[in-house]
PDB file of C-alpha atoms in Angstrom:
ATOM      1  CA  MET A  16      65.235  73.756  79.961  1.00  0.00           C
ATOM      2  CA  TRP A  17      66.080  77.456  79.623  1.00  0.00           C
ATOM      3  CA  ASN A  18      64.154  78.132  82.793  1.00  0.00           C
ATOM      4  CA  GLY A  19      66.386  75.692  84.710  1.00  0.00           C
ATOM      5  CA  ILE A  20      69.556  77.223  83.265  1.00  0.00           C
ATOM      6  CA  GLY A  21      68.295  80.664  84.252  1.00  0.00           C
ATOM      7  CA  ARG A  22      67.697  79.496  87.814  1.00  0.00           C
ATOM      8  CA  VAL A  23      71.186  78.012  88.071  1.00  0.00           C
ATOM      9  CA  ALA A  24      72.767  81.184  86.720  1.00  0.00           C
ATOM     10  CA  THR A  25      70.744  83.349  89.103  1.00  0.00           C
ATOM     11  CA  ALA A  26      71.633  81.161  92.079  1.00  0.00           C
ATOM     12  CA  ALA A  27      75.319  81.255  91.139  1.00  0.00           C
ATOM     13  CA  TYR A  28      75.213  85.045  90.826  1.00  0.00           C
ATOM     14  CA  ILE A  29      73.513  85.469  94.207  1.00  0.00           C
ATOM     15  CA  ARG A  30      75.992  83.143  95.927  1.00  0.00           C
ATOM     16  CA  THR A  31      78.906  85.009  94.353  1.00  0.00           C
ATOM     17  CA  VAL A  32      77.563  88.382  95.460  1.00  0.00           C
ATOM     18  CA  LEU A  33      76.980  87.142  99.014  1.00  0.00           C
ATOM     19  CA  PHE A  34      80.435  85.581  99.096  1.00  0.00           C
ATOM     20  CA  MET A  35      82.069  88.820  97.930  1.00  0.00           C
ATOM     21  CA  GLN A  36      80.150  90.814 100.537  1.00  0.00           C
ATOM     22  CA  GLY A  37      81.429  88.452 103.216  1.00  0.00           C
ATOM     23  CA  VAL A  38      84.990  88.820 101.914  1.00  0.00           C
ATOM     24  CA  LYS A  39      84.677  92.609 101.968  1.00  0.00           C
ATOM     25  CA  GLN A  40      83.455  92.524 105.565  1.00  0.00           C
ATOM     26  CA  ASP A  41      86.308  90.223 106.579  1.00  0.00           C
ATOM     27  CA  LEU A  42      88.867  92.497 104.920  1.00  0.00           C
ATOM     28  CA  ARG A  43      87.377  95.564 106.617  1.00  0.00           C
ATOM     29  CA  GLY A  44      87.591  93.795 109.972  1.00  0.00           C
ATOM     30  CA  LEU A  45      91.201  92.796 109.297  1.00  0.00           C
ATOM     31  CA  LYS A  46      92.097  96.328 108.268  1.00  0.00           C
ATOM     32  CA  ASP A  47      90.514  97.834 111.371  1.00  0.00           C
ATOM     33  CA  ASP A  48      91.992  95.230 113.716  1.00  0.00           C
ATOM     34  CA  GLU A  49      95.470  96.379 114.714  1.00  0.00           C
ATOM     35  CA  ARG A  50      96.468  92.917 115.890  1.00  0.00           C
ATOM     36  CA  GLY A  51      95.670  91.371 112.497  1.00  0.00           C
ATOM     37  CA  LEU A  52      97.599  94.032 110.681  1.00  0.00           C
ATOM     38  CA  SER A  53     100.729  93.430 112.754  1.00  0.00           C
ATOM     39  CA  GLY A  54     100.397  89.698 112.055  1.00  0.00           C
ATOM     40  CA  ILE A  55     100.454  90.375 108.329  1.00  0.00           C
ATOM     41  CA  VAL A  56     103.500  92.606 108.713  1.00  0.00           C
ATOM     42  CA  VAL A  57     105.304  89.904 110.707  1.00  0.00           C
ATOM     43  CA  ALA A  58     104.463  87.277 108.077  1.00  0.00           C
ATOM     44  CA  VAL A  59     105.784  89.476 105.254  1.00  0.00           C
ATOM     45  CA  LEU A  60     108.972  90.215 107.182  1.00  0.00           C
ATOM     46  CA  LEU A  61     109.548  86.514 107.906  1.00  0.00           C
ATOM     47  CA  ILE A  62     109.120  85.665 104.226  1.00  0.00           C
ATOM     48  CA  LEU A  63     111.546  88.451 103.292  1.00  0.00           C
ATOM     49  CA  ILE A  64     114.126  87.190 105.802  1.00  0.00           C
ATOM     50  CA  ALA A  65     113.784  83.622 104.486  1.00  0.00           C
ATOM     51  CA  VAL A  66     114.292  84.765 100.888  1.00  0.00           C
ATOM     52  CA  LEU A  67     117.335  86.855 101.836  1.00  0.00           C
ATOM     53  CA  ALA A  68     118.831  83.928 103.779  1.00  0.00           C
ATOM     54  CA  ALA A  69     118.372  81.638 100.770  1.00  0.00           C
ATOM     55  CA  VAL A  70     120.039  84.190  98.471  1.00  0.00           C
ATOM     56  CA  MET A  71     122.968  84.595 100.867  1.00  0.00           C
ATOM     57  CA  LEU A  72     123.355  80.818 101.204  1.00  0.00           C
ATOM     58  CA  TRP A  73     123.284  80.358  97.432  1.00  0.00           C
ATOM     59  CA  GLY A  74     125.833  83.154  96.999  1.00  0.00           C
ATOM     60  CA  SER A  75     128.230  81.541  99.438  1.00  0.00           C
ATOM     61  CA  LEU A  76     127.785  78.020  98.059  1.00  0.00           C
ATOM     62  CA  SER A  77     127.747  78.777  94.330  1.00  0.00           C
ATOM     63  CA  GLY A  78     131.527  79.182  94.100  1.00  0.00           C
ATOM     64  CA  TRP A  79     132.157  75.974  96.012  1.00  0.00           C
ATOM     65  CA  LEU A  80     129.583  74.034  93.977  1.00  0.00           C
ATOM     66  CA  GLY A  81     131.073  75.360  90.733  1.00  0.00           C
ATOM     67  CA  ASP A  82     134.538  74.229  91.803  1.00  0.00           C
ATOM     68  CA  MET A  83     133.237  70.770  92.722  1.00  0.00           C
ATOM     69  CA  TRP A  84     131.386  70.491  89.399  1.00  0.00           C
ATOM     70  CA  ASP A  85     134.581  71.376  87.517  1.00  0.00           C
ATOM     71  CA  ARG A  86     136.453  68.687  89.450  1.00  0.00           C
ATOM     72  CA  ILE A  87     133.775  66.094  88.654  1.00  0.00           C
ATOM     73  CA  THR A  88     133.629  66.899  84.951  1.00  0.00           C
ATOM     74  CA  GLY A  89     137.438  67.083  84.774  1.00  0.00           C
ATOM     75  CA  ALA A  90     137.759  63.645  86.358  1.00  0.00           C
ATOM     76  CA  GLU A  91     135.336  62.275  83.787  1.00  0.00           C
ATOM     77  CA  SER A  92     138.031  62.117  81.132  1.00  0.00           C
ATOM     78  CA  GLN A  93     140.282  60.038  83.425  1.00  0.00           C
ATOM     79  CA  ILE A  94     137.672  57.313  84.043  1.00  0.00           C
ATOM     80  CA  GLN A  95     138.171  54.299  81.810  1.00  0.00           C
ATOM     81  CA  GLY A  96     135.312  51.961  80.998  1.00  0.00           C
ATOM     82  CA  GLY A  97     135.493  48.208  81.603  1.00  0.00           C
ATOM     83  CA  GLY A  98     133.806  46.808  78.559  1.00  0.00           C
ATOM     84  CA  SER A  99     130.474  46.374  76.863  1.00  0.00           C
ATOM     85  CA  PHE A 100     127.527  44.522  78.292  1.00  0.00           C
TER      86      PHE A 100
END
């Protein structure tokens, strides 16, 4: 039984090491490839622009939404119920 567990652990270790070596080679290739690097920069800039647009939209709508919420909660006291079910 211990022999089988040892084999599984060894196989898992070898697969992990080979996987990490492949990842390192892929990252080196991405770092050396100028086209891949510019793609990463473009992706980061697009994410930054999307976040800034969301913040600006929320900033412009928060006052309006707050005013509408105050109107809704203020009108709550004027609503009269019909009866019990």
